[in-house]
Backbone as a ProteinNet text record, in pm:
[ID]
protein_1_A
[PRIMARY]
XXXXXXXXXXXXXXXXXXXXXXXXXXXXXXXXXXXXXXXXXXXXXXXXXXXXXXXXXXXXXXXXXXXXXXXXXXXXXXXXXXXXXXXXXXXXXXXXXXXXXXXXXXXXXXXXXXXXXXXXXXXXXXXXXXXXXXXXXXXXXXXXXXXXXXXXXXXXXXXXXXXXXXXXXXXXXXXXXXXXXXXXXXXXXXXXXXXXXX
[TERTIARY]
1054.2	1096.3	970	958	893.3	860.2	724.5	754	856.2	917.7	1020.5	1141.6	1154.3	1292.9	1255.4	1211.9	1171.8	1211	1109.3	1148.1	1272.3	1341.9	1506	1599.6	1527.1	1603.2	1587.5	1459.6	1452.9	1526.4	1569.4	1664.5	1821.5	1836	1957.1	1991.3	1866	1882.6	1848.5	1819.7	1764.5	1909.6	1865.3	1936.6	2019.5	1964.9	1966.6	1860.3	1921.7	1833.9	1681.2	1720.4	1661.6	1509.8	1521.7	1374.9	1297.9	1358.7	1260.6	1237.6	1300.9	1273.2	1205.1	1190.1	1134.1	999	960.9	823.2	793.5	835.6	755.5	742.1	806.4	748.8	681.3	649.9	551.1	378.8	416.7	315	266.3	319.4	322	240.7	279.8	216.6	53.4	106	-42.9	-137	-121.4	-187.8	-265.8	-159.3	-221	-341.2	-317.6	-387	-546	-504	-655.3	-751.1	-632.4	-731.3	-776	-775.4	-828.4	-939.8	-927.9	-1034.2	-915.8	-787.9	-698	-688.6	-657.8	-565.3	-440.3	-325.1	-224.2	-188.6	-97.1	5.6	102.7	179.6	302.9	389.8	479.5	597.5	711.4	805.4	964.4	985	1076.1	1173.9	1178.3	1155.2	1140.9	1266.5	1388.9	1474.8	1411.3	1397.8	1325.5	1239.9	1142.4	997	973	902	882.8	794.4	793.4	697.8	646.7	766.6	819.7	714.9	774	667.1	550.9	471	335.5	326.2	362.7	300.8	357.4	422	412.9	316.8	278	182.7	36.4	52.4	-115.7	-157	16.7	-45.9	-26.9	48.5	18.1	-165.7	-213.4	-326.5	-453.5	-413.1	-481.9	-470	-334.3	-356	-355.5	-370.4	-378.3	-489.9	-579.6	-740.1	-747.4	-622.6	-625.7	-638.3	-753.7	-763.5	-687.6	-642.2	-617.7	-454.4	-409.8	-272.8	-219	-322.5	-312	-253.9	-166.9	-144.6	-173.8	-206	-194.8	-36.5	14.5	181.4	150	198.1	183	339.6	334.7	484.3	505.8	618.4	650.3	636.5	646.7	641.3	496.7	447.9	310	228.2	177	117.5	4.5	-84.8	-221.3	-274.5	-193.2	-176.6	-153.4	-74.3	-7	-167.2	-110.8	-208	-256.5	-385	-469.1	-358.7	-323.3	-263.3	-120	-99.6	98.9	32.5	-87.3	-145.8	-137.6	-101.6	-114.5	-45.3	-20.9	106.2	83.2	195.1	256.9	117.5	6.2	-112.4	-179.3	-184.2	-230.9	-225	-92.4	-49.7	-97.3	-98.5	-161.7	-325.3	-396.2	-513	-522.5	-430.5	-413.7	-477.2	-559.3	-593.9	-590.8	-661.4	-641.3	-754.5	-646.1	-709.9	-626.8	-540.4	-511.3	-313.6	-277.9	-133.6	-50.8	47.8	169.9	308	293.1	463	578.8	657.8	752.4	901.9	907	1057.9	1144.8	1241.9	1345.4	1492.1	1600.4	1724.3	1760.3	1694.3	1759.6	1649.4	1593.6	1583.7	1542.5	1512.7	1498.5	1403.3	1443.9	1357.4	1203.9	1200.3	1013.4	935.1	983.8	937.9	899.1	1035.9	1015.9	884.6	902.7	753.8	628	627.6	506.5	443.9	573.7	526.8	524.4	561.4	495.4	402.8	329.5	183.4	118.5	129.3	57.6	80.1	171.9	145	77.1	99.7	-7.7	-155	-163.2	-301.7	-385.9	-312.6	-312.4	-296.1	-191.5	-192.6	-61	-60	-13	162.3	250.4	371.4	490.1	522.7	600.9	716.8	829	935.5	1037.6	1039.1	1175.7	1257.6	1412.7	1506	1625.2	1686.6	1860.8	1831.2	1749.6	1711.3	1833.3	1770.8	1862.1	1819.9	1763.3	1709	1636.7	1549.6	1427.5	1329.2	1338.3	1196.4	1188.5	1311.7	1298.5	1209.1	1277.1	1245.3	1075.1	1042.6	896.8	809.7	834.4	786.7	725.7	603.6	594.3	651.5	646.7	795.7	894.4	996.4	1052.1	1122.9	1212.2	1271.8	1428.6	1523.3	1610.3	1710.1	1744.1	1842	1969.6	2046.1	2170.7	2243.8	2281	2409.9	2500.8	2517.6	2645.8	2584.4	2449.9	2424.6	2440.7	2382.2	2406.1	2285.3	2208.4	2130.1	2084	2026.8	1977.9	1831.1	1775.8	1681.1	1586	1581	1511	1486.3	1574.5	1553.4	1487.5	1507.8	1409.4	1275.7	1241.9	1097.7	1043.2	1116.7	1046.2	1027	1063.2	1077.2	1007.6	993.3	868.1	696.5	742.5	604.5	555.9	585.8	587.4	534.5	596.5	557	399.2	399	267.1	179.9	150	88.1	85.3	110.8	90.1	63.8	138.7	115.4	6.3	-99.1	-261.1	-272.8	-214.6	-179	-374.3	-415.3	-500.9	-473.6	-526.9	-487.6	-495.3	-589.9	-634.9	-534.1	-450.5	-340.3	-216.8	-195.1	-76.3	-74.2	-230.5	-260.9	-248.1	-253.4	-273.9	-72	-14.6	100.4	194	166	174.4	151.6	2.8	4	6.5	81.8	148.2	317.9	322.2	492.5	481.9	360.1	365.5	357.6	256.8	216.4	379.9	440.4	519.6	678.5	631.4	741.6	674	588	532.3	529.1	507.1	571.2	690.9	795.7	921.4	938.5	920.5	973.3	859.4	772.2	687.3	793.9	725.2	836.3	753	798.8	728.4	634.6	542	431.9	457.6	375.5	395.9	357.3	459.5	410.3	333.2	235.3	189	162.5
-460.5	-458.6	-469.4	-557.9	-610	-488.2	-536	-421.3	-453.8	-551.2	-617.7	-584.8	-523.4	-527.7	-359.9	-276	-159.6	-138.3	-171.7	-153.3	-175.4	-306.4	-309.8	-179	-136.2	-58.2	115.2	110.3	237.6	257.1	100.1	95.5	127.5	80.7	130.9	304.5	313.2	466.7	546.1	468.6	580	669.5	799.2	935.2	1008.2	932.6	1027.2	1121.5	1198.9	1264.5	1179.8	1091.7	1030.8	993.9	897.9	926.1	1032.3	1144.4	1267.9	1307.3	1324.5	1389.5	1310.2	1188.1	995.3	1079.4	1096.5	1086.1	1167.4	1304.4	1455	1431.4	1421	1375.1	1318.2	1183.4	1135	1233.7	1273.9	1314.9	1458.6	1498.3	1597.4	1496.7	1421.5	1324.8	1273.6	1235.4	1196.4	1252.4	1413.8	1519.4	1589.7	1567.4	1631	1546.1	1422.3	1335.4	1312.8	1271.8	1274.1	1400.2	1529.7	1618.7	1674.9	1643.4	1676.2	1497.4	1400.1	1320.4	1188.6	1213.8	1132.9	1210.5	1135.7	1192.5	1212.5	1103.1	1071.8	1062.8	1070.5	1105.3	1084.3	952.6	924.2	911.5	991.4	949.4	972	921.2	909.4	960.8	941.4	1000.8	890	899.6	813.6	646.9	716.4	588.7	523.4	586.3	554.3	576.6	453.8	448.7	373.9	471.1	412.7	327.4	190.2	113.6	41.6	84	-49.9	11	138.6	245.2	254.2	246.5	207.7	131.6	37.4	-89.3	-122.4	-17.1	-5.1	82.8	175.9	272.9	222.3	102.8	45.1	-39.9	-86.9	-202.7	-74.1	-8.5	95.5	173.5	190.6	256.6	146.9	-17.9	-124	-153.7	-151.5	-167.4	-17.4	47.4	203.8	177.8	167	202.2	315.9	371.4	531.9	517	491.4	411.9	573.2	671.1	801.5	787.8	734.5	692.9	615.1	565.1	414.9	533.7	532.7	579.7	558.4	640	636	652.4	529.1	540.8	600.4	689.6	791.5	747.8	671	598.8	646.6	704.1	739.5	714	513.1	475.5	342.6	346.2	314.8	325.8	178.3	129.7	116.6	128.5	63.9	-58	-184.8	-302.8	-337.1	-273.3	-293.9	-306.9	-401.8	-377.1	-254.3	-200.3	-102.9	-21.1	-101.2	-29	11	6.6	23.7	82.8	126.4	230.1	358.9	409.4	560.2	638.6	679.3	779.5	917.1	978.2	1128.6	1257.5	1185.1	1274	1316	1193.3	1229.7	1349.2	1414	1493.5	1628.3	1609.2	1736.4	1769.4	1644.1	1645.2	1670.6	1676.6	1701.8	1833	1777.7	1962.2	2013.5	2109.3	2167	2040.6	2003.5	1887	1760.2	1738.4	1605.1	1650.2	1560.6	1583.7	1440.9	1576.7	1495.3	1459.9	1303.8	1291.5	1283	1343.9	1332.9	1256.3	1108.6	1085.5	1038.6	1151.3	1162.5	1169.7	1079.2	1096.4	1243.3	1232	1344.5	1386	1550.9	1607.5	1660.1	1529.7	1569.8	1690.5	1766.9	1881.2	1821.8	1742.5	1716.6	1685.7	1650	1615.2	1765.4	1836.9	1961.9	2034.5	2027.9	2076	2060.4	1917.9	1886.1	1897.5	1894.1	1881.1	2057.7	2160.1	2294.9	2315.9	2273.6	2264.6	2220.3	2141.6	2074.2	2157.5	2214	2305.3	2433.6	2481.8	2583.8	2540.7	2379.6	2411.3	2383.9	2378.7	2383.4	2271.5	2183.9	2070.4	2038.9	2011	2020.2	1901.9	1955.9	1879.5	1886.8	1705.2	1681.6	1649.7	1620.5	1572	1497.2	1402.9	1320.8	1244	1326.7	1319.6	1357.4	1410.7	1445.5	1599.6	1623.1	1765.8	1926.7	2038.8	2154.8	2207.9	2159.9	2160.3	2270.4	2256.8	2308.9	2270.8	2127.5	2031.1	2058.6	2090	2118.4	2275.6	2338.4	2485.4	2504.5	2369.8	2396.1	2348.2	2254.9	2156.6	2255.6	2210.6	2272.8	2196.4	2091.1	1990.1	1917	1876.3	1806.7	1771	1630.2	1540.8	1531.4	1543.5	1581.4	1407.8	1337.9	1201.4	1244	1311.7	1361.8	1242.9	1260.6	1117.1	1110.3	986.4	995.6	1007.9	1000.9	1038.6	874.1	854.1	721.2	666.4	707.8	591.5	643.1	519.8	588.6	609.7	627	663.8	548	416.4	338.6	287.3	293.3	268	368.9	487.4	613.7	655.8	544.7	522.2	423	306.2	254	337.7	372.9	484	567.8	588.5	739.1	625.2	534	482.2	427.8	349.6	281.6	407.6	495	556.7	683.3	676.9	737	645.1	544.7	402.8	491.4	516.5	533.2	677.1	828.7	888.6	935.3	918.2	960.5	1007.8	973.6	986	966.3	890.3	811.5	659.3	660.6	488.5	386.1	386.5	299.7	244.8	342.1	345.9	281.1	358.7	288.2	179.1	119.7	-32.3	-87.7	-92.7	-163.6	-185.5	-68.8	-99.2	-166.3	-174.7	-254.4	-400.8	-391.2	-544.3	-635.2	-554.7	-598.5	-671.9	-580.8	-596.7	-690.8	-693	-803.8	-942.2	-979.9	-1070.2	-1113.3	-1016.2	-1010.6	-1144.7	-1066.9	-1122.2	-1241.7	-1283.7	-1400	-1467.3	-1432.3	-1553.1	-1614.4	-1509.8	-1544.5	-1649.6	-1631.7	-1700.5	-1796.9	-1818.2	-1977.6	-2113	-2157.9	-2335.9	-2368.5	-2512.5	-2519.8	-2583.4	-2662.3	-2687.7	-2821.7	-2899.4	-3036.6	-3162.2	-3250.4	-3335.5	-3421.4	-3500	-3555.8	-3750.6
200.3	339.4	425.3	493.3	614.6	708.9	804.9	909.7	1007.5	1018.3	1156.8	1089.2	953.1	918.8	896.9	919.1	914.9	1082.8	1161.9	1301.1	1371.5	1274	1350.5	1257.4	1177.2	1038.5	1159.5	1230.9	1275.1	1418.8	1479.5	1565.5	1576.1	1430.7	1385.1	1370.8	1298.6	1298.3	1375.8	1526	1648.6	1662.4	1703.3	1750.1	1644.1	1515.8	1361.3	1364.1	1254	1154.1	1068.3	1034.2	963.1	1020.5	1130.2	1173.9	1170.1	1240.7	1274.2	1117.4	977.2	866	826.6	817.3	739.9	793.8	925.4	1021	987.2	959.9	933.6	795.4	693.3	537.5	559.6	582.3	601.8	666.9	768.2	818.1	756.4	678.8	513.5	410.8	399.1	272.9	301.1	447.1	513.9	517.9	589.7	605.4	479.3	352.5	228	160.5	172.2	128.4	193	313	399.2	390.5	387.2	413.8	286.7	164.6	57.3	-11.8	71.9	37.5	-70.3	-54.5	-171	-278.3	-365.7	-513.2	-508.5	-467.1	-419.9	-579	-649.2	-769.8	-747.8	-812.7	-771	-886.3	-919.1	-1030.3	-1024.3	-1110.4	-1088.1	-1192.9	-1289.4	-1402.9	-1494.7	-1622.6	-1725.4	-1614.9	-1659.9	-1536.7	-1423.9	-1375.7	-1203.8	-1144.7	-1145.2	-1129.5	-1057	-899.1	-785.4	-769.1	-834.5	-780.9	-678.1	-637.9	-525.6	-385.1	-414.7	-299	-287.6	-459.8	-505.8	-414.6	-445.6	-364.5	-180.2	-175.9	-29.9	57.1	-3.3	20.6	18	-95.2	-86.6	6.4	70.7	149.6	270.3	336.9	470.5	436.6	304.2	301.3	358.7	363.8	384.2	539	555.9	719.1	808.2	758.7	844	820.2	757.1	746.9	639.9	609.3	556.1	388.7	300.4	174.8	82.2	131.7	75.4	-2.6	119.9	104.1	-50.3	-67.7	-182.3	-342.2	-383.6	-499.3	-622.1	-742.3	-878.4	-886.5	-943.7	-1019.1	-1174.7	-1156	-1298.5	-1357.5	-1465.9	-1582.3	-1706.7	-1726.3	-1825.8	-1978.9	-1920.7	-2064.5	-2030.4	-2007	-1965.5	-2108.5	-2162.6	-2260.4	-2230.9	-2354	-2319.7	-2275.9	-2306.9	-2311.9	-2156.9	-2109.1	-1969.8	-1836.5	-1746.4	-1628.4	-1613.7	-1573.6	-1567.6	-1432.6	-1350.6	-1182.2	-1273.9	-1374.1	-1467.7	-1580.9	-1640	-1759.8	-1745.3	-1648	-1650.5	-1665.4	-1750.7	-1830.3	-1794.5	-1872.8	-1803.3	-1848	-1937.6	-1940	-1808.1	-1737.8	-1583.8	-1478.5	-1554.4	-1472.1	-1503.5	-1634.2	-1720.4	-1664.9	-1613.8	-1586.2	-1476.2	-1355.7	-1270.8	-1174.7	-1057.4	-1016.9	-871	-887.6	-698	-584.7	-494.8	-416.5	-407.7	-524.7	-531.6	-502.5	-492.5	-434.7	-483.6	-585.9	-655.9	-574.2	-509.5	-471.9	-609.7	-594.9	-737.6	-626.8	-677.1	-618.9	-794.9	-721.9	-837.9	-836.8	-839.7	-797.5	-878.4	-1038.4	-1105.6	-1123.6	-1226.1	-1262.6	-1367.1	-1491.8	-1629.4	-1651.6	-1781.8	-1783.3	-1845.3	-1903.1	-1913.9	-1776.9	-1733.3	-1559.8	-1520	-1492.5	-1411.9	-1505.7	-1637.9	-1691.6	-1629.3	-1631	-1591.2	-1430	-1357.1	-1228.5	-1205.3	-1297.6	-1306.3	-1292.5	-1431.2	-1491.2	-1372.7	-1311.6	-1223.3	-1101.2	-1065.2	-925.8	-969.4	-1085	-1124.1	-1161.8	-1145.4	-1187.7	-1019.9	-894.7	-770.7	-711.1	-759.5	-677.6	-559.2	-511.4	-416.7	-416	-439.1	-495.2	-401	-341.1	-257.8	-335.9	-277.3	-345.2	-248	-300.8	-289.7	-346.1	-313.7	-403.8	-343.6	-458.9	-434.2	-345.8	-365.3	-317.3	-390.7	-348.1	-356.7	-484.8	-610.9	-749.1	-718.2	-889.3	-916.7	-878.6	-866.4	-817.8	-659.6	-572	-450.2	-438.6	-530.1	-545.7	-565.1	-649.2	-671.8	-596.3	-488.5	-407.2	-292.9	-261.5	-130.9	26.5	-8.2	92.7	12.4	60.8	42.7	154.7	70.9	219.9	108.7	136.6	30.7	76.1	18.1	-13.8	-97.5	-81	-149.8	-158.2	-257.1	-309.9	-210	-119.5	-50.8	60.5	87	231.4	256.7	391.8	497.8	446.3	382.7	317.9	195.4	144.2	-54.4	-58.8	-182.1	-174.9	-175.6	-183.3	-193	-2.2	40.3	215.7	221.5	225.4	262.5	209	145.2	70.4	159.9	171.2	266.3	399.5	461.8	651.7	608.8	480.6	441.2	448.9	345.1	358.2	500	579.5	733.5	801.7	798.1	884.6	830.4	695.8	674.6	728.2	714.3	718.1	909.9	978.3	1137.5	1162.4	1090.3	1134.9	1159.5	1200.8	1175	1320	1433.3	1595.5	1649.1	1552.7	1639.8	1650.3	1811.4	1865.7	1731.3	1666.3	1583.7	1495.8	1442.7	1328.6	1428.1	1552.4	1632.4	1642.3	1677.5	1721.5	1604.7	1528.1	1334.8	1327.6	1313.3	1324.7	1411.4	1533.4	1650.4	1650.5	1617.8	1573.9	1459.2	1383.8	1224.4	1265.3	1370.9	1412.9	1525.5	1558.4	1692.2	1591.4	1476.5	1398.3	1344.3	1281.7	1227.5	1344.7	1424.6	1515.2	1564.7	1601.2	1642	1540.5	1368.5	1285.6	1285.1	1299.9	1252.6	1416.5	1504.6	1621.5	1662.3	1593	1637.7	1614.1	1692.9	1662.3	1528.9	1491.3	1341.6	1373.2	1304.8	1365.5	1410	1497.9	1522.1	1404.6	1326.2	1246	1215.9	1172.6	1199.2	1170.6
[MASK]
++++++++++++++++++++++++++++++++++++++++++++++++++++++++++++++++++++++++++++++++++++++++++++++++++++++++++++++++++++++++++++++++++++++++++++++++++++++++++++++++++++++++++++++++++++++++++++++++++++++

C-alpha cells in the first residue's frame, strides 16, 4: 500500500478509533526504538510472517530519516541458504537483550512463541504486540494495539496505518515534510498528463 492509498485509507477512517490507536502504537514503536539507538525485532508465528511490514518499515525508516525503525524479521523457518535480510531464525530472540525492542504481530498465540517472547522480556527487552489481543502475549507486552477477529479491519491494513505513521511520528518538521512530500510526489505522479510523443 502506497502512501496516497494510505492517506485516502486514513480518510476513510477519519472520526474512528483506528487512527488515534494506529498513531499512538506507532508512536510506542517509534519512541522505543530511537530512544535505545534501534534493535527493532520483528516476528510472527511459524503461519504468519510479517514481511510485508519488514519491508514497510524499511522503506518509512528511509524516508523518515529514522534508520532505527528498519527491522530484523526474526522467521521461524529461516534457512541458511535463504537471503541474509530472510536468515534469521527464532535463535535471535534467545540472544536478545535490554535496549533492543521485540514487535511480536500474531493473529494467534502458539505456545513456543509465548516462550520465547518470555525469555526475551526477562532478559529486558522491551515487547510490543500486535494481534488478536486479550492473551498472554497481550498480558506480557508492555503495549499493545489489539486487531480482534471481526473488527472493521484485519490485521494486515493495520500494519500498514501502524507502519505510515511510525515513518512521521517523530513531531519534528523534518519527518512531516518527508511524508508530505512523498504524498505530494505520490499524487503528482498519478495525475501528470503522459508525456508528449515524439
Amino acid at each position: 500500500m502506497d502512501a496516497v492509498r494510505v492517506a485516502l485509507l486514513r480518510e476513510v477512517l477519519a472520526g474512528t478509533e483506528w487512527l488515534g490507536a494506529t498513531r499512538r502504537f506507532a508512536g510506542v514503536l517509534r519512541g522505543s526504538v530511537v530512544a535505545h539507538g534501534g534493535g527493532l525485532l520483528l516476528v510472527g508465528t511459524p503461519e504468519y510472517e510479517p514481511w510485508h511490514l519488514a519491508a514497510h518499515l524499511v522503506d518509512e525508516a528511509a524516508w523518515s530519516g529514522t534508520p532505527e525503525l528498519a527491522p530484523t524479521l526474526v522467521r521461524h523457518h529461516a534457512r541458511p541458504s535463504d537471503p541474509a535480510h530472510l536468515a534469521v531464525g527464532p535463535g535471535r530472540l534467545a540472544a536478545a537483550r535490554r535496549g533492543e525492542t521485540l514487535l511480536v504481530v500474531a493473529p494467534g498465540e502458539p505456545a513456543p512463541l509465548l516462550e520465547r517472547v518470555h525469555d526475551a522480556r526477562r532478559a529486558g527487552v522491551t515487547v510490543l504486540a500486535l494481534g488478536a489481543g486479550g492473551g498472554e502475549l497481550a498480558a506480557m507486552a508492555h503495549d499493545t494495539l489489539a486487531v480482534p477477529e471481526g473488527a472493521e479491519l484485519d490485521l494486515d491494513t493495520v500494519q500498514h496505518l501502524v507502519s505510515a505513521a511510525a515513518g512521521e511520528n517523530g513531531g519534528s518538521p523534518r519527518v512531516r515534510r518527508g511524508f508530505r512530500d512523498r504524498l505530494s510526489r505520490w499524487t503528482e505522479a498519478l495525475t501528470a498528463p503522459p508525456p508528449a510523443p515524439w
